[in-house]
Structures are given as C-alpha cells and as structure tokens.
mmCIF file of N, CA and C in Angstrom:
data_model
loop_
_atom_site.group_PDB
_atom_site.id
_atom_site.type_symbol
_atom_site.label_atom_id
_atom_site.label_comp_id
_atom_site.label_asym_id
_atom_site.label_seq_id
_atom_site.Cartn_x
_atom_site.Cartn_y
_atom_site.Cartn_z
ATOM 1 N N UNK N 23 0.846 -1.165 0.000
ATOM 2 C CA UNK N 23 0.000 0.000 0.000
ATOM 3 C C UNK N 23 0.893 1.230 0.000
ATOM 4 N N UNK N 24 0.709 2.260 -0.756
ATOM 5 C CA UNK N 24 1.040 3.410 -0.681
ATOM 6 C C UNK N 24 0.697 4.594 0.085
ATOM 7 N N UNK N 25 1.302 5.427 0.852
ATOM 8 C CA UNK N 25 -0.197 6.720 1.203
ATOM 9 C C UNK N 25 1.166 7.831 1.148
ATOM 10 N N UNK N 26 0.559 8.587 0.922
ATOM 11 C CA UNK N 26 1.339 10.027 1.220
ATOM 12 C C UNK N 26 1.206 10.592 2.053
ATOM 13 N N UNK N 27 2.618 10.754 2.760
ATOM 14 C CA UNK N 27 2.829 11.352 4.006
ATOM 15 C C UNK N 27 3.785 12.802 3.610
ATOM 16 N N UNK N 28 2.800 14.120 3.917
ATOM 17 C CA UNK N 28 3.360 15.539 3.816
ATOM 18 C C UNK N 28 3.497 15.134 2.444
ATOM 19 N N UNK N 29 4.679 15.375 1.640
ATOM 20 C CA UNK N 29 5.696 15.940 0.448
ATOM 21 C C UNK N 29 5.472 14.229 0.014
ATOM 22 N N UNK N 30 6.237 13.228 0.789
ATOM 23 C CA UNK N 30 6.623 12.225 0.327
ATOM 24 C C UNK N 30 5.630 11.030 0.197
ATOM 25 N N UNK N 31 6.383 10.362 -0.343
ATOM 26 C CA UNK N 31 5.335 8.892 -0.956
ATOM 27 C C UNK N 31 6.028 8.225 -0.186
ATOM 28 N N UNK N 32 5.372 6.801 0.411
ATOM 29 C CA UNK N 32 5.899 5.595 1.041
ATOM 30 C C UNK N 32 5.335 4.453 1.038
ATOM 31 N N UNK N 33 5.801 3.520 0.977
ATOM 32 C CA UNK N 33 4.988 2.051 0.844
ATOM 33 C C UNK N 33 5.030 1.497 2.275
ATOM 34 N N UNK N 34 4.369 1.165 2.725
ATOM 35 C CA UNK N 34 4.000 0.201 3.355
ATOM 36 C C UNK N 34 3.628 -0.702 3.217
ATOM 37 N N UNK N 35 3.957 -2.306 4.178
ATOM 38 C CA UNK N 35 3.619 -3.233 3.392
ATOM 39 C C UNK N 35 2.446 -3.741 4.820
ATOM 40 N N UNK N 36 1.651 -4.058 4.394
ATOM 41 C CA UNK N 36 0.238 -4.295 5.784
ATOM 42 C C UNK N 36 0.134 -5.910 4.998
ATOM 43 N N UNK N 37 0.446 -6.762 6.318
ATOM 44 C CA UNK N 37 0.344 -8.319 6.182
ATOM 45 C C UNK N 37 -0.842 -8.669 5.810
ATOM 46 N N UNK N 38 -0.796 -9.655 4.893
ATOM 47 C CA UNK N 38 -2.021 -9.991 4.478
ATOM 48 C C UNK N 38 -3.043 -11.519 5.372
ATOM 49 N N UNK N 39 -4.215 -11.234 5.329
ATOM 50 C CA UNK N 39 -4.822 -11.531 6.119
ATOM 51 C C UNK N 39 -4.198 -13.757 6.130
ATOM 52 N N UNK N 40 -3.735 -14.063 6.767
ATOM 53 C CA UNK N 40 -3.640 -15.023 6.885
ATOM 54 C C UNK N 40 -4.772 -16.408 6.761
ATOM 55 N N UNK N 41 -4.401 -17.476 5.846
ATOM 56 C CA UNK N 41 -5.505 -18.156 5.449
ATOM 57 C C UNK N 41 -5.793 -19.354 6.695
ATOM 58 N N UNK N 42 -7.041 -19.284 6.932
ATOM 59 C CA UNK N 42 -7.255 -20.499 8.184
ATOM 60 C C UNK N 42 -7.198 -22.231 7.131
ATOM 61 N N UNK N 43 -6.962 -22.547 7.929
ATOM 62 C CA UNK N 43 -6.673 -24.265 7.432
ATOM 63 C C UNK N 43 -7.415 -25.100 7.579
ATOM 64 N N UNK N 44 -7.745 -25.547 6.360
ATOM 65 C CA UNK N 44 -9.304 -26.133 5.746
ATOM 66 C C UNK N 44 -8.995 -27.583 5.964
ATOM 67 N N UNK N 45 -9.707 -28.756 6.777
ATOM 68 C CA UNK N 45 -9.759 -30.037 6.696
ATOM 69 C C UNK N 45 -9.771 -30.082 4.864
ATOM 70 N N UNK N 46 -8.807 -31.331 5.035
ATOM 71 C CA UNK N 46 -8.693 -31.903 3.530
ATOM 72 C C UNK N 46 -9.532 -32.751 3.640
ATOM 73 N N UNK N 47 -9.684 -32.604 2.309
ATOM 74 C CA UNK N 47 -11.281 -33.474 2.010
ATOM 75 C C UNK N 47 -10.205 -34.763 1.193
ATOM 76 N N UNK N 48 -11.198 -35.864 0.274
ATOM 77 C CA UNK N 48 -10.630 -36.796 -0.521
ATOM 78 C C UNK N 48 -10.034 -36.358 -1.663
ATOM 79 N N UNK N 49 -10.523 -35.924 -1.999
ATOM 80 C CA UNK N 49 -10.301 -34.961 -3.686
ATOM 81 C C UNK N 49 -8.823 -34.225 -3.277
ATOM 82 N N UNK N 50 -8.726 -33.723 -1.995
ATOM 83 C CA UNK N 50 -7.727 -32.436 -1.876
ATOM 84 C C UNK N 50 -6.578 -33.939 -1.457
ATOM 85 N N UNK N 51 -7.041 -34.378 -0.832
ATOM 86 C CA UNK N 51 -5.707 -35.775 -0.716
ATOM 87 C C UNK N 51 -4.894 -36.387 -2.135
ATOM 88 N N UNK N 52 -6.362 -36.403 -3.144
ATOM 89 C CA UNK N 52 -5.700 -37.158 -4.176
ATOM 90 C C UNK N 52 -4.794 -36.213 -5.307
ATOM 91 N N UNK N 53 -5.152 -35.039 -5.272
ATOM 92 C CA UNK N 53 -4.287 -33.648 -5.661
ATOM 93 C C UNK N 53 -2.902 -33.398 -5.377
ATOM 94 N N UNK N 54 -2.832 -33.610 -3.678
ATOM 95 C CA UNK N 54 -1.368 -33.822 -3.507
ATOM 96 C C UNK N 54 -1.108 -34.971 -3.977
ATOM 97 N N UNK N 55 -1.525 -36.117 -4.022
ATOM 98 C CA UNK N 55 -0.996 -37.176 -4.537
ATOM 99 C C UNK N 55 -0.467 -37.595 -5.771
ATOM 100 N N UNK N 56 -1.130 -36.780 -6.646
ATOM 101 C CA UNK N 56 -0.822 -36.995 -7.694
ATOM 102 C C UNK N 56 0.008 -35.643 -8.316
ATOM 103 N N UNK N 57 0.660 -34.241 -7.456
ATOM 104 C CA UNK N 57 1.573 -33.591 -7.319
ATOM 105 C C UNK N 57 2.802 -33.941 -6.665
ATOM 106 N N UNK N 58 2.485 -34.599 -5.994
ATOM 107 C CA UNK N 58 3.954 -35.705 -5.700
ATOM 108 C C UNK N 58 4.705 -36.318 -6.622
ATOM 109 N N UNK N 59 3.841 -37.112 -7.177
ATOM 110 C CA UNK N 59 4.009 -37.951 -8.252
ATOM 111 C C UNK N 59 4.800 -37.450 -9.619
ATOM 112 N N UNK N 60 4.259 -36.208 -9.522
ATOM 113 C CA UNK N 60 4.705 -35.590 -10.817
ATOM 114 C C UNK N 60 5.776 -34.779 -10.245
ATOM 115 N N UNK N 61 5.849 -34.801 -9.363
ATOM 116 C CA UNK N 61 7.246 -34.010 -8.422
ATOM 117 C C UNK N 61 7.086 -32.088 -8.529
ATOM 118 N N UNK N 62 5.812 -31.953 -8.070
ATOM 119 C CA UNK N 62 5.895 -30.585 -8.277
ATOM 120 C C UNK N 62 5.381 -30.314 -6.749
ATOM 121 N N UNK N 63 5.396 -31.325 -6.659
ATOM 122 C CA UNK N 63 4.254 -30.768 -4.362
ATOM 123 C C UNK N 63 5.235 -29.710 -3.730
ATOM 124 N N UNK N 64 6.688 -29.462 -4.104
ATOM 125 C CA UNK N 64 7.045 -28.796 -3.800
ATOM 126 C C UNK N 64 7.193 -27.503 -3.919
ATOM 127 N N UNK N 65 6.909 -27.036 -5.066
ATOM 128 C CA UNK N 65 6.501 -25.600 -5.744
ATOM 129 C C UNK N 65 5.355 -25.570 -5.157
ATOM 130 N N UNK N 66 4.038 -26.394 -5.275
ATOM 131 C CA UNK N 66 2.689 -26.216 -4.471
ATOM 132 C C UNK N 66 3.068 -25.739 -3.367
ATOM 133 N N UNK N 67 4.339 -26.404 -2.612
ATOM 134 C CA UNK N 67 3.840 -26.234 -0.805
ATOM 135 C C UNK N 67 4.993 -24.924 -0.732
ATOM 136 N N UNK N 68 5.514 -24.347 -1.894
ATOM 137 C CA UNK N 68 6.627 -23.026 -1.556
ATOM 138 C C UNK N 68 5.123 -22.220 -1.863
ATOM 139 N N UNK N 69 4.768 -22.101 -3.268
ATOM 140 C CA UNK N 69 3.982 -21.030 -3.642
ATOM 141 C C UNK N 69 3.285 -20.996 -4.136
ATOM 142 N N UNK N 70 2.203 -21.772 -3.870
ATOM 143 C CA UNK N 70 0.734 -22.183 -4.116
ATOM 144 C C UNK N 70 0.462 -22.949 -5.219
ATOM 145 N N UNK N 71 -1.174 -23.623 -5.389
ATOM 146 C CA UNK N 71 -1.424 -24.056 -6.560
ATOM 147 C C UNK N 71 -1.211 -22.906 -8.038
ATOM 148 N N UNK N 72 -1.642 -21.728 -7.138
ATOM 149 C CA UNK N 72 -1.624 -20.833 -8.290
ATOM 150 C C UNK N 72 -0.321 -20.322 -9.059
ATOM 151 N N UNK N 73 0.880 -21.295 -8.624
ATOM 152 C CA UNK N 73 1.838 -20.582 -9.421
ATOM 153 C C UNK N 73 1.840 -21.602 -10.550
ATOM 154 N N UNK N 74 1.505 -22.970 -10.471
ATOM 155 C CA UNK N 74 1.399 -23.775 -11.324
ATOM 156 C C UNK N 74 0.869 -23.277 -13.141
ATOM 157 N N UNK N 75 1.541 -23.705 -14.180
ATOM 158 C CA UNK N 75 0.872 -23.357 -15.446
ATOM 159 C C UNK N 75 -0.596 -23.973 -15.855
ATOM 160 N N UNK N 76 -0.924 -23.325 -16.501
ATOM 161 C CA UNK N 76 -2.364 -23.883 -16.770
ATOM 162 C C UNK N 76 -2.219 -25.687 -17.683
ATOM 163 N N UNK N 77 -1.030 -25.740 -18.564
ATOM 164 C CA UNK N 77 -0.788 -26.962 -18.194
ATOM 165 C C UNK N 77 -0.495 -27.984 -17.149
ATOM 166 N N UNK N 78 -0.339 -27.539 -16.363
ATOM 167 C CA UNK N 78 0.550 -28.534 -15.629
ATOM 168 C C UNK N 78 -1.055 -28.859 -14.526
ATOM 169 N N UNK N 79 -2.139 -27.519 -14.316
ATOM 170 C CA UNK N 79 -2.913 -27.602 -13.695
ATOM 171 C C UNK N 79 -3.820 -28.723 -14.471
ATOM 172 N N UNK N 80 -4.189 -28.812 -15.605
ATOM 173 C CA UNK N 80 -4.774 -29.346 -16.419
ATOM 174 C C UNK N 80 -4.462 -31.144 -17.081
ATOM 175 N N UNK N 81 -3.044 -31.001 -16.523
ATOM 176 C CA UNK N 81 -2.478 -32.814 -16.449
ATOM 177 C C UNK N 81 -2.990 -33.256 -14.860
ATOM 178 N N UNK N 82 -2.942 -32.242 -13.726
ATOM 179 C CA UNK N 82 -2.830 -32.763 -12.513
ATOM 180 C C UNK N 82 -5.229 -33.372 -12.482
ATOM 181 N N UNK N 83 -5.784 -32.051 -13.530
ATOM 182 C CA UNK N 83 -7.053 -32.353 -12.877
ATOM 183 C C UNK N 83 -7.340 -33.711 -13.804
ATOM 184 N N UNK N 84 -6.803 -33.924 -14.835
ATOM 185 C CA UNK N 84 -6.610 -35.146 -16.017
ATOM 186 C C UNK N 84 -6.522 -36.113 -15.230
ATOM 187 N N UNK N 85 -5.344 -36.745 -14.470
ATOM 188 C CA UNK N 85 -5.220 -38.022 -13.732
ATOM 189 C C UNK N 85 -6.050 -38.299 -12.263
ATOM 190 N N UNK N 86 -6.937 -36.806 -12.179
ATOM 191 C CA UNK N 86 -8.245 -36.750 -10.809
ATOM 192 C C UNK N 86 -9.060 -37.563 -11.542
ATOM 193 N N UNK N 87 -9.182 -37.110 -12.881
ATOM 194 C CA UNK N 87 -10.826 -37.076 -12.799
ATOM 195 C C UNK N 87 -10.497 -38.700 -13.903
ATOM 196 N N UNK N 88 -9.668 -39.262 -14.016
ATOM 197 C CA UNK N 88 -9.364 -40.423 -14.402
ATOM 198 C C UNK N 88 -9.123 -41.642 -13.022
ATOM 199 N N UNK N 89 -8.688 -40.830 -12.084
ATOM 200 C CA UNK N 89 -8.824 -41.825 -11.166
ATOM 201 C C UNK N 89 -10.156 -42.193 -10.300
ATOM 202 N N UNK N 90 -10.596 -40.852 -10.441
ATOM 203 C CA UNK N 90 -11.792 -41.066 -10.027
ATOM 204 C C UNK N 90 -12.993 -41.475 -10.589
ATOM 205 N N UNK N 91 -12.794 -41.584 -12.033
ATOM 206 C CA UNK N 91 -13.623 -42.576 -12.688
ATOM 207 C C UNK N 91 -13.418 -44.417 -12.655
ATOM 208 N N UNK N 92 -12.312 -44.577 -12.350
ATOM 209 C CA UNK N 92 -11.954 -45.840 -12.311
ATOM 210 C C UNK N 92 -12.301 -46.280 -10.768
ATOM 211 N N UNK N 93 -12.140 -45.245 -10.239
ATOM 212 C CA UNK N 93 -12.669 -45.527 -8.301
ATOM 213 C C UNK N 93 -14.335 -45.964 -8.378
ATOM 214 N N UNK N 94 -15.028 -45.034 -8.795
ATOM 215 C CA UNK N 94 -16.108 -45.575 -9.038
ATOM 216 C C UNK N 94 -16.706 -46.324 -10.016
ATOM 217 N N UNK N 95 -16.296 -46.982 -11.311
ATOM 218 C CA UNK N 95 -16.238 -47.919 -12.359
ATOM 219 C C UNK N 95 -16.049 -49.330 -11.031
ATOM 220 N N UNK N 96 -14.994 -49.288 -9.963
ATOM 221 C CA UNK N 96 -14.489 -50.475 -8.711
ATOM 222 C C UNK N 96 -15.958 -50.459 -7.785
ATOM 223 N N UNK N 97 -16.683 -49.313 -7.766
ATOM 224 C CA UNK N 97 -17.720 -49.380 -6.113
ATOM 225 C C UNK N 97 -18.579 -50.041 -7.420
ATOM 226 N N UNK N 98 -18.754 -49.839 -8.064
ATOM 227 C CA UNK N 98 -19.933 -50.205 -8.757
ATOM 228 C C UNK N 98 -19.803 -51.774 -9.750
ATOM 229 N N UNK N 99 -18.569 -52.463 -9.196
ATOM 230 C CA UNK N 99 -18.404 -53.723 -9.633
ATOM 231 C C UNK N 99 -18.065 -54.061 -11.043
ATOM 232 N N UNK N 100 -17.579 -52.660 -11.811
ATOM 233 C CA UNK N 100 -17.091 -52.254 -13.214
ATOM 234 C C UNK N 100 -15.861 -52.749 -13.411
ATOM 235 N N UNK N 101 -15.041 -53.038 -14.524
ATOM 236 C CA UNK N 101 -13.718 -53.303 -14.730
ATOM 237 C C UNK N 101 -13.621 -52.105 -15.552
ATOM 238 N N UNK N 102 -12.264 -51.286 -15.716
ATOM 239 C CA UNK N 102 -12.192 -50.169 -16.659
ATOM 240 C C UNK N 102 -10.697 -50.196 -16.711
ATOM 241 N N UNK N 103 -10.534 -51.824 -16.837
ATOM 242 C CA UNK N 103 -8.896 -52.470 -17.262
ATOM 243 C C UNK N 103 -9.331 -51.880 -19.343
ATOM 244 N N UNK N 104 -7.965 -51.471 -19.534
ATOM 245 C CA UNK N 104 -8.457 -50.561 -21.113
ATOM 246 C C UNK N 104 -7.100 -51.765 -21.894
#
C-alpha cells in the first residue's frame, strides 16, 4: 500500500490476512498425490497451486478425474482395465 505522508510517498507493506486451514477433504488428498508424483508438491507447498501453469494444472485435474472414474467404475463392480 502506498499513502502520502506531507511531500513524500511511502509504501508500506500491511500483512495480508492469513488463510485459516481447511480439513482436507478426498479430492484435496488425491491432488497432492498426484503432485507428488509428478514431483511438483514442492513448488505447491513453496507457492501455491496458483503458481502452477495452466498446463501442468490441467495434467494434474486429467489423472483426478481419471482416477476417479476408475474408483467408481471399482464401487460399482465395473472393470475399466483398457
């Protein structure tokens, strides 16, 4: 933030509101899991999902929503051996 004080300009930097910590759900388990995998959990856990490229976001929701079709293809007594 900026404000002007008298003559001069100054920045200040005012901490930003700190995020409270959300129970992981299944979905948020299998996200890291499969950011592990691809060896990026560590950029995730320096500087968020959001520094990730829109590729890399887009391979990680690819092998979700593939595993999670094959998870339930298993509850429902399916084979989705390809």
């Amino acid at each position: 933030m900026v404000i002007r004080n008298s003559l001069t300009w100054r920045c200040i930097n005012i901490p930003s509101k700190k995020k409270k910590k959300k129970v992981l759900t299944e979905k948020d388990l299998m996200k890291i899991e499969i950011a592990r995998e691809l060896g990026i959990w560590e950029q995730v856990e320096k500087d968020g999902w959001e520094s990730l490229t829109n590729a890399m976001c887009g391979k990680v929701g690819g092998i979700m929503s593939k595993r999670m079709k094959s998870q339930k293809a298993e509850e429902n007594g399916l084979s989705t051996e390809e």
